[in-house]
Amino acid sequence: MLYRKRLILFCSFFIFIACNEVQKTSFSEINISAENNTIVEVNIPEAHGNEIIADNINSKIQDMVIEALHIGNPNDDAVSKSIKESILSFNKEYNTFKSDFPETEQQWDAQIDGEVIYESPDIVSIAITSYVNTGGAHGSLHISFLNFDAETGHVISNKNLINDVEAFKKVAKPYFSKAIAEKEDTVNTNSFNLPLNIAYSEEGLVLLYNTYEIAPYSTGIIEFVIPFDEIEPYLVFNSF
């Protein structure tokens, strides 16, 4: 009888371990399009595993893609409810533009790509790169980082990535100065503020300033990486 109980406990333990392994979040790349679409391409990661965690991650990625494809006021009630609907709406806006200006040679296009740039038991970092051209002098390139709590799928804000911002900034400032060494004429160097986009990567913590964030369009994107071993004491999440 005792042997039987031990056997049941032994089997239950391995079933529990196996279930946890199955529930581990994984990612695959998906391509999303819509009927008669020829000007929008969307390639993004899709989370799988624990349904709640995966839904939280996928929902946030979807919202970011929808926002990138939206034409007009982002607070408009007409914002699409899905990526496919956003693609259709983008195509519709372009067709309306062509109808209003039949002689124009301007073309619209949009390319959105997502990539998982870091995974650990604690945190998942994803980069979403969007390029949207609606016929202006140049298209709009924007990179957004999303950091997720690996145990819940909830987004981690920048303020919850770093436990001592002022100490962290002292380490980051020399890297910032090096990154803008050839761009100081266009970048305001009087003050140093952390960017809107910070994420984990295999090389270290990535800090990225999009165009117009601290400099004019001509300066382009400013990006640099700080190795983990230099900032480990200031990170809320382990880098291993």
PDB file of C-alpha atoms in Angstrom:
ATOM      1  CA  MET A   1       0.000   0.000   0.000  1.00  0.00           C
ATOM      2  CA  LEU A   2       2.845   2.357   0.926  1.00  0.00           C
ATOM      3  CA  TYR A   3       4.619   1.506  -2.319  1.00  0.00           C
ATOM      4  CA  ARG A   4       1.443   2.312  -4.268  1.00  0.00           C
ATOM      5  CA  LYS A   5       1.119   5.737  -2.615  1.00  0.00           C
ATOM      6  CA  ARG A   6       4.747   6.518  -3.387  1.00  0.00           C
ATOM      7  CA  LEU A   7       4.236   5.487  -7.000  1.00  0.00           C
ATOM      8  CA  ILE A   8       1.190   7.785  -7.306  1.00  0.00           C
ATOM      9  CA  LEU A   9       3.110  10.724  -5.814  1.00  0.00           C
ATOM     10  CA  PHE A  10       6.085   9.980  -8.076  1.00  0.00           C
ATOM     11  CA  CYS A  11       3.896   9.929 -11.196  1.00  0.00           C
ATOM     12  CA  SER A  12       1.994  13.053 -10.110  1.00  0.00           C
ATOM     13  CA  PHE A  13       5.265  14.941  -9.706  1.00  0.00           C
ATOM     14  CA  PHE A  14       6.389  14.173 -13.239  1.00  0.00           C
ATOM     15  CA  ILE A  15       2.950  14.997 -14.654  1.00  0.00           C
ATOM     16  CA  PHE A  16       3.161  18.374 -12.882  1.00  0.00           C
ATOM     17  CA  ILE A  17       6.628  19.029 -14.332  1.00  0.00           C
ATOM     18  CA  ALA A  18       5.494  17.978 -17.803  1.00  0.00           C
ATOM     19  CA  CYS A  19       2.472  20.308 -17.650  1.00  0.00           C
ATOM     20  CA  ASN A  20       4.661  23.222 -16.642  1.00  0.00           C
ATOM     21  CA  GLU A  21       6.989  22.545 -19.554  1.00  0.00           C
ATOM     22  CA  VAL A  22       4.052  22.461 -21.967  1.00  0.00           C
ATOM     23  CA  GLN A  23       2.801  25.777 -20.594  1.00  0.00           C
ATOM     24  CA  LYS A  24       6.113  27.554 -21.157  1.00  0.00           C
ATOM     25  CA  THR A  25       5.615  30.505 -23.505  1.00  0.00           C
ATOM     26  CA  SER A  26       7.026  30.043 -26.993  1.00  0.00           C
ATOM     27  CA  PHE A  27       6.863  32.196 -30.109  1.00  0.00           C
ATOM     28  CA  SER A  28       6.325  31.715 -33.822  1.00  0.00           C
ATOM     29  CA  GLU A  29       6.354  34.286 -36.600  1.00  0.00           C
ATOM     30  CA  ILE A  30       3.078  34.958 -38.377  1.00  0.00           C
ATOM     31  CA  ASN A  31       2.233  36.953 -41.482  1.00  0.00           C
ATOM     32  CA  ILE A  32      -1.067  38.832 -41.500  1.00  0.00           C
ATOM     33  CA  SER A  33      -2.729  40.216 -44.608  1.00  0.00           C
ATOM     34  CA  ALA A  34      -6.211  40.894 -45.973  1.00  0.00           C
ATOM     35  CA  GLU A  35      -8.189  40.459 -49.159  1.00  0.00           C
ATOM     36  CA  ASN A  36      -6.823  42.455 -52.137  1.00  0.00           C
ATOM     37  CA  ASN A  37      -4.038  43.890 -49.985  1.00  0.00           C
ATOM     38  CA  THR A  38      -0.879  44.765 -51.909  1.00  0.00           C
ATOM     39  CA  ILE A  39       0.615  47.643 -49.903  1.00  0.00           C
ATOM     40  CA  VAL A  40       0.795  46.418 -46.290  1.00  0.00           C
ATOM     41  CA  GLU A  41       3.001  43.655 -44.929  1.00  0.00           C
ATOM     42  CA  VAL A  42       2.863  42.552 -41.298  1.00  0.00           C
ATOM     43  CA  ASN A  43       5.235  39.959 -39.818  1.00  0.00           C
ATOM     44  CA  ILE A  44       5.043  39.653 -36.046  1.00  0.00           C
ATOM     45  CA  PRO A  45       5.742  37.126 -33.284  1.00  0.00           C
ATOM     46  CA  GLU A  46       2.808  35.248 -31.815  1.00  0.00           C
ATOM     47  CA  ALA A  47       2.955  33.860 -28.283  1.00  0.00           C
ATOM     48  CA  HIS A  48       1.847  30.298 -27.464  1.00  0.00           C
ATOM     49  CA  GLY A  49       1.562  28.332 -24.236  1.00  0.00           C
ATOM     50  CA  ASN A  50      -0.363  29.442 -21.178  1.00  0.00           C
ATOM     51  CA  GLU A  51      -3.512  30.977 -22.636  1.00  0.00           C
ATOM     52  CA  ILE A  52      -3.692  33.967 -20.285  1.00  0.00           C
ATOM     53  CA  ILE A  53      -0.019  34.877 -20.684  1.00  0.00           C
ATOM     54  CA  ALA A  54      -0.106  34.409 -24.475  1.00  0.00           C
ATOM     55  CA  ASP A  55      -3.297  36.469 -24.814  1.00  0.00           C
ATOM     56  CA  ASN A  56      -1.792  39.330 -22.801  1.00  0.00           C
ATOM     57  CA  ILE A  57       1.315  39.416 -24.984  1.00  0.00           C
ATOM     58  CA  ASN A  58      -0.494  38.980 -28.310  1.00  0.00           C
ATOM     59  CA  SER A  59      -3.073  41.616 -27.433  1.00  0.00           C
ATOM     60  CA  LYS A  60      -0.408  44.236 -26.747  1.00  0.00           C
ATOM     61  CA  ILE A  61       1.460  43.425 -29.967  1.00  0.00           C
ATOM     62  CA  GLN A  62      -1.825  43.666 -31.888  1.00  0.00           C
ATOM     63  CA  ASP A  63      -2.573  47.071 -30.355  1.00  0.00           C
ATOM     64  CA  MET A  64       0.836  48.369 -31.417  1.00  0.00           C
ATOM     65  CA  VAL A  65       0.381  47.200 -35.017  1.00  0.00           C
ATOM     66  CA  ILE A  66      -3.109  48.722 -35.170  1.00  0.00           C
ATOM     67  CA  GLU A  67      -1.736  52.003 -33.854  1.00  0.00           C
ATOM     68  CA  ALA A  68       1.041  52.031 -36.475  1.00  0.00           C
ATOM     69  CA  LEU A  69      -1.425  51.511 -39.344  1.00  0.00           C
ATOM     70  CA  HIS A  70      -4.034  53.963 -38.111  1.00  0.00           C
ATOM     71  CA  ILE A  71      -4.506  57.097 -40.232  1.00  0.00           C
ATOM     72  CA  GLY A  72      -5.749  60.149 -38.361  1.00  0.00           C
ATOM     73  CA  ASN A  73      -6.394  60.860 -34.696  1.00  0.00           C
ATOM     74  CA  PRO A  74      -5.311  57.893 -32.526  1.00  0.00           C
ATOM     75  CA  ASN A  75      -8.207  58.660 -30.156  1.00  0.00           C
ATOM     76  CA  ASP A  76     -10.726  58.327 -32.965  1.00  0.00           C
ATOM     77  CA  ASP A  77     -13.568  55.927 -32.156  1.00  0.00           C
ATOM     78  CA  ALA A  78     -13.093  54.428 -35.620  1.00  0.00           C
ATOM     79  CA  VAL A  79      -9.809  52.762 -34.647  1.00  0.00           C
ATOM     80  CA  SER A  80      -9.767  49.189 -35.953  1.00  0.00           C
ATOM     81  CA  LYS A  81     -10.449  46.238 -33.679  1.00  0.00           C
ATOM     82  CA  SER A  82      -8.037  43.839 -35.395  1.00  0.00           C
ATOM     83  CA  ILE A  83      -4.868  43.900 -37.489  1.00  0.00           C
ATOM     84  CA  LYS A  84      -6.700  42.574 -40.543  1.00  0.00           C
ATOM     85  CA  GLU A  85      -9.268  45.341 -40.188  1.00  0.00           C
ATOM     86  CA  SER A  86      -6.421  47.877 -39.926  1.00  0.00           C
ATOM     87  CA  ILE A  87      -4.896  46.581 -43.146  1.00  0.00           C
ATOM     88  CA  LEU A  88      -8.230  46.894 -44.932  1.00  0.00           C
ATOM     89  CA  SER A  89      -8.674  50.418 -43.555  1.00  0.00           C
ATOM     90  CA  PHE A  90      -5.177  51.444 -44.690  1.00  0.00           C
ATOM     91  CA  ASN A  91      -5.909  50.159 -48.204  1.00  0.00           C
ATOM     92  CA  LYS A  92      -9.263  51.964 -48.212  1.00  0.00           C
ATOM     93  CA  GLU A  93      -7.600  55.248 -47.228  1.00  0.00           C
ATOM     94  CA  TYR A  94      -5.094  54.812 -50.039  1.00  0.00           C
ATOM     95  CA  ASN A  95      -7.810  54.076 -52.603  1.00  0.00           C
ATOM     96  CA  THR A  96      -9.668  57.196 -51.470  1.00  0.00           C
ATOM     97  CA  PHE A  97      -6.467  59.202 -51.849  1.00  0.00           C
ATOM     98  CA  LYS A  98      -5.940  57.852 -55.387  1.00  0.00           C
ATOM     99  CA  SER A  99      -9.553  58.634 -56.237  1.00  0.00           C
ATOM    100  CA  ASP A 100      -9.218  62.214 -54.980  1.00  0.00           C
ATOM    101  CA  PHE A 101      -5.863  62.741 -56.734  1.00  0.00           C
ATOM    102  CA  PRO A 102      -5.934  60.473 -59.821  1.00  0.00           C
ATOM    103  CA  GLU A 103      -2.916  62.117 -61.434  1.00  0.00           C
ATOM    104  CA  THR A 104      -0.580  61.671 -58.479  1.00  0.00           C
ATOM    105  CA  GLU A 105       2.302  59.235 -58.725  1.00  0.00           C
ATOM    106  CA  GLN A 106       2.671  58.956 -54.971  1.00  0.00           C
ATOM    107  CA  GLN A 107       2.457  55.431 -53.617  1.00  0.00           C
ATOM    108  CA  TRP A 108       1.566  54.266 -50.119  1.00  0.00           C
ATOM    109  CA  ASP A 109       3.054  51.299 -48.336  1.00  0.00           C
ATOM    110  CA  ALA A 110       3.543  49.945 -44.837  1.00  0.00           C
ATOM    111  CA  GLN A 111       5.926  47.339 -43.434  1.00  0.00           C
ATOM    112  CA  ILE A 112       5.682  46.156 -39.827  1.00  0.00           C
ATOM    113  CA  ASP A 113       8.066  43.566 -38.410  1.00  0.00           C
ATOM    114  CA  GLY A 114       8.307  42.192 -34.893  1.00  0.00           C
ATOM    115  CA  GLU A 115      11.107  40.248 -33.279  1.00  0.00           C
ATOM    116  CA  VAL A 116      11.709  38.617 -29.915  1.00  0.00           C
ATOM    117  CA  ILE A 117      15.068  40.080 -28.891  1.00  0.00           C
ATOM    118  CA  TYR A 118      15.368  38.578 -25.415  1.00  0.00           C
ATOM    119  CA  GLU A 119      13.831  35.741 -23.388  1.00  0.00           C
ATOM    120  CA  SER A 120      14.431  34.616 -19.823  1.00  0.00           C
ATOM    121  CA  PRO A 121      12.320  33.036 -17.053  1.00  0.00           C
ATOM    122  CA  ASP A 122      11.615  36.585 -15.820  1.00  0.00           C
ATOM    123  CA  ILE A 123      11.284  38.841 -18.841  1.00  0.00           C
ATOM    124  CA  VAL A 124      10.562  38.813 -22.577  1.00  0.00           C
ATOM    125  CA  SER A 125      11.553  41.766 -24.757  1.00  0.00           C
ATOM    126  CA  ILE A 126      10.081  42.333 -28.215  1.00  0.00           C
ATOM    127  CA  ALA A 127      10.938  44.973 -30.819  1.00  0.00           C
ATOM    128  CA  ILE A 128       8.293  46.231 -33.262  1.00  0.00           C
ATOM    129  CA  THR A 129       9.640  48.111 -36.284  1.00  0.00           C
ATOM    130  CA  SER A 130       7.142  49.984 -38.423  1.00  0.00           C
ATOM    131  CA  TYR A 131       7.721  51.883 -41.632  1.00  0.00           C
ATOM    132  CA  VAL A 132       4.665  53.719 -42.963  1.00  0.00           C
ATOM    133  CA  ASN A 133       4.679  55.809 -46.135  1.00  0.00           C
ATOM    134  CA  THR A 134       1.541  57.786 -46.978  1.00  0.00           C
ATOM    135  CA  GLY A 135       2.965  59.802 -49.838  1.00  0.00           C
ATOM    136  CA  GLY A 136       4.901  62.478 -47.976  1.00  0.00           C
ATOM    137  CA  ALA A 137       8.469  63.616 -48.506  1.00  0.00           C
ATOM    138  CA  HIS A 138       9.622  60.506 -46.657  1.00  0.00           C
ATOM    139  CA  GLY A 139       8.116  57.595 -44.819  1.00  0.00           C
ATOM    140  CA  SER A 140       7.927  57.304 -41.055  1.00  0.00           C
ATOM    141  CA  LEU A 141      10.216  54.767 -39.382  1.00  0.00           C
ATOM    142  CA  HIS A 142       9.484  53.965 -35.747  1.00  0.00           C
ATOM    143  CA  ILE A 143      10.836  51.292 -33.411  1.00  0.00           C
ATOM    144  CA  SER A 144       9.006  50.339 -30.233  1.00  0.00           C
ATOM    145  CA  PHE A 145      10.185  48.027 -27.453  1.00  0.00           C
ATOM    146  CA  LEU A 146       7.799  45.952 -25.375  1.00  0.00           C
ATOM    147  CA  ASN A 147       8.973  44.283 -22.170  1.00  0.00           C
ATOM    148  CA  PHE A 148       6.728  41.587 -20.707  1.00  0.00           C
ATOM    149  CA  ASP A 149       6.702  39.870 -17.350  1.00  0.00           C
ATOM    150  CA  ALA A 150       7.280  36.258 -18.401  1.00  0.00           C
ATOM    151  CA  GLU A 151       5.087  34.934 -15.590  1.00  0.00           C
ATOM    152  CA  THR A 152       2.008  37.062 -16.373  1.00  0.00           C
ATOM    153  CA  GLY A 153       2.395  38.483 -19.876  1.00  0.00           C
ATOM    154  CA  HIS A 154       1.801  41.987 -18.516  1.00  0.00           C
ATOM    155  CA  VAL A 155       3.799  44.901 -19.911  1.00  0.00           C
ATOM    156  CA  ILE A 156       6.636  46.167 -17.726  1.00  0.00           C
ATOM    157  CA  SER A 157       7.011  49.946 -17.795  1.00  0.00           C
ATOM    158  CA  ASN A 158      10.479  51.495 -18.028  1.00  0.00           C
ATOM    159  CA  LYS A 159      10.279  52.762 -14.448  1.00  0.00           C
ATOM    160  CA  ASN A 160       9.863  49.162 -13.300  1.00  0.00           C
ATOM    161  CA  LEU A 161      12.947  47.963 -15.182  1.00  0.00           C
ATOM    162  CA  ILE A 162      15.440  50.034 -13.192  1.00  0.00           C
ATOM    163  CA  ASN A 163      15.627  50.301  -9.396  1.00  0.00           C
ATOM    164  CA  ASP A 164      17.943  53.335  -9.172  1.00  0.00           C
ATOM    165  CA  VAL A 165      17.427  55.676 -12.111  1.00  0.00           C
ATOM    166  CA  GLU A 166      19.992  58.299 -11.122  1.00  0.00           C
ATOM    167  CA  ALA A 167      22.760  55.746 -10.587  1.00  0.00           C
ATOM    168  CA  PHE A 168      21.829  54.057 -13.836  1.00  0.00           C
ATOM    169  CA  LYS A 169      21.960  57.358 -15.730  1.00  0.00           C
ATOM    170  CA  LYS A 170      25.528  57.959 -14.543  1.00  0.00           C
ATOM    171  CA  VAL A 171      26.580  54.688 -16.172  1.00  0.00           C
ATOM    172  CA  ALA A 172      24.495  55.296 -19.312  1.00  0.00           C
ATOM    173  CA  LYS A 173      25.624  58.890 -19.959  1.00  0.00           C
ATOM    174  CA  PRO A 174      29.089  58.007 -21.432  1.00  0.00           C
ATOM    175  CA  TYR A 175      27.429  55.528 -23.814  1.00  0.00           C
ATOM    176  CA  PHE A 176      24.975  58.217 -24.888  1.00  0.00           C
ATOM    177  CA  SER A 177      27.817  60.706 -25.452  1.00  0.00           C
ATOM    178  CA  LYS A 178      29.670  58.187 -27.600  1.00  0.00           C
ATOM    179  CA  ALA A 179      26.520  57.420 -29.639  1.00  0.00           C
ATOM    180  CA  ILE A 180      25.998  61.114 -30.474  1.00  0.00           C
ATOM    181  CA  ALA A 181      29.681  62.006 -30.896  1.00  0.00           C
ATOM    182  CA  GLU A 182      29.208  62.790 -34.580  1.00  0.00           C
ATOM    183  CA  LYS A 183      25.723  64.256 -34.123  1.00  0.00           C
ATOM    184  CA  GLU A 184      26.252  66.818 -31.359  1.00  0.00           C
ATOM    185  CA  ASP A 185      25.339  69.677 -33.704  1.00  0.00           C
ATOM    186  CA  THR A 186      21.780  68.376 -33.915  1.00  0.00           C
ATOM    187  CA  VAL A 187      21.311  66.817 -30.459  1.00  0.00           C
ATOM    188  CA  ASN A 188      20.696  68.813 -27.308  1.00  0.00           C
ATOM    189  CA  THR A 189      23.518  67.740 -24.981  1.00  0.00           C
ATOM    190  CA  ASN A 190      22.674  70.090 -22.106  1.00  0.00           C
ATOM    191  CA  SER A 191      20.589  67.442 -20.392  1.00  0.00           C
ATOM    192  CA  PHE A 192      20.465  63.658 -20.513  1.00  0.00           C
ATOM    193  CA  ASN A 193      17.125  61.903 -20.250  1.00  0.00           C
ATOM    194  CA  LEU A 194      16.440  58.223 -20.732  1.00  0.00           C
ATOM    195  CA  PRO A 195      14.634  57.302 -23.969  1.00  0.00           C
ATOM    196  CA  LEU A 196      11.067  56.111 -24.284  1.00  0.00           C
ATOM    197  CA  ASN A 197      12.344  52.743 -25.502  1.00  0.00           C
ATOM    198  CA  ILE A 198      14.487  50.503 -23.297  1.00  0.00           C
ATOM    199  CA  ALA A 199      14.743  46.729 -23.651  1.00  0.00           C
ATOM    200  CA  TYR A 200      16.780  43.682 -22.777  1.00  0.00           C
ATOM    201  CA  SER A 201      18.879  42.054 -25.496  1.00  0.00           C
ATOM    202  CA  GLU A 202      21.481  39.299 -25.637  1.00  0.00           C
ATOM    203  CA  GLU A 203      24.256  41.927 -25.622  1.00  0.00           C
ATOM    204  CA  GLY A 204      22.878  44.046 -22.775  1.00  0.00           C
ATOM    205  CA  LEU A 205      20.279  46.719 -22.153  1.00  0.00           C
ATOM    206  CA  VAL A 206      19.311  48.597 -25.341  1.00  0.00           C
ATOM    207  CA  LEU A 207      18.409  52.283 -25.201  1.00  0.00           C
ATOM    208  CA  LEU A 208      16.833  53.760 -28.326  1.00  0.00           C
ATOM    209  CA  TYR A 209      15.702  57.265 -29.284  1.00  0.00           C
ATOM    210  CA  ASN A 210      13.396  57.439 -32.290  1.00  0.00           C
ATOM    211  CA  THR A 211      13.549  60.272 -34.809  1.00  0.00           C
ATOM    212  CA  TYR A 212      12.277  63.578 -33.428  1.00  0.00           C
ATOM    213  CA  GLU A 213      12.557  62.320 -29.826  1.00  0.00           C
ATOM    214  CA  ILE A 214      15.668  64.360 -29.047  1.00  0.00           C
ATOM    215  CA  ALA A 215      16.802  65.516 -32.486  1.00  0.00           C
ATOM    216  CA  PRO A 216      15.471  66.397 -35.974  1.00  0.00           C
ATOM    217  CA  TYR A 217      14.576  63.766 -38.571  1.00  0.00           C
ATOM    218  CA  SER A 218      17.928  64.107 -40.348  1.00  0.00           C
ATOM    219  CA  THR A 219      19.748  62.813 -37.254  1.00  0.00           C
ATOM    220  CA  GLY A 220      17.969  59.479 -37.491  1.00  0.00           C
ATOM    221  CA  ILE A 221      17.572  56.868 -34.773  1.00  0.00           C
ATOM    222  CA  ILE A 222      20.059  56.956 -31.887  1.00  0.00           C
ATOM    223  CA  GLU A 223      20.727  53.593 -30.255  1.00  0.00           C
ATOM    224  CA  PHE A 224      23.296  52.106 -27.911  1.00  0.00           C
ATOM    225  CA  VAL A 225      23.756  49.025 -25.715  1.00  0.00           C
ATOM    226  CA  ILE A 226      25.074  48.890 -22.150  1.00  0.00           C
ATOM    227  CA  PRO A 227      26.553  45.502 -21.134  1.00  0.00           C
ATOM    228  CA  PHE A 228      24.677  43.805 -18.303  1.00  0.00           C
ATOM    229  CA  ASP A 229      27.752  43.447 -16.099  1.00  0.00           C
ATOM    230  CA  GLU A 230      28.020  47.248 -15.835  1.00  0.00           C
ATOM    231  CA  ILE A 231      24.425  47.808 -14.729  1.00  0.00           C
ATOM    232  CA  GLU A 232      23.394  44.561 -13.024  1.00  0.00           C
ATOM    233  CA  PRO A 233      22.922  46.224  -9.583  1.00  0.00           C
ATOM    234  CA  TYR A 234      20.380  48.643 -11.068  1.00  0.00           C
ATOM    235  CA  LEU A 235      18.232  46.121 -12.929  1.00  0.00           C
ATOM    236  CA  VAL A 236      15.008  44.853 -11.393  1.00  0.00           C
ATOM    237  CA  PHE A 237      15.070  41.695 -13.526  1.00  0.00           C
ATOM    238  CA  ASN A 238      17.993  39.305 -13.735  1.00  0.00           C
ATOM    239  CA  SER A 239      19.819  39.105 -17.068  1.00  0.00           C
ATOM    240  CA  PHE A 240      20.204  35.329 -16.995  1.00  0.00           C
TER     241      PHE A 240
END
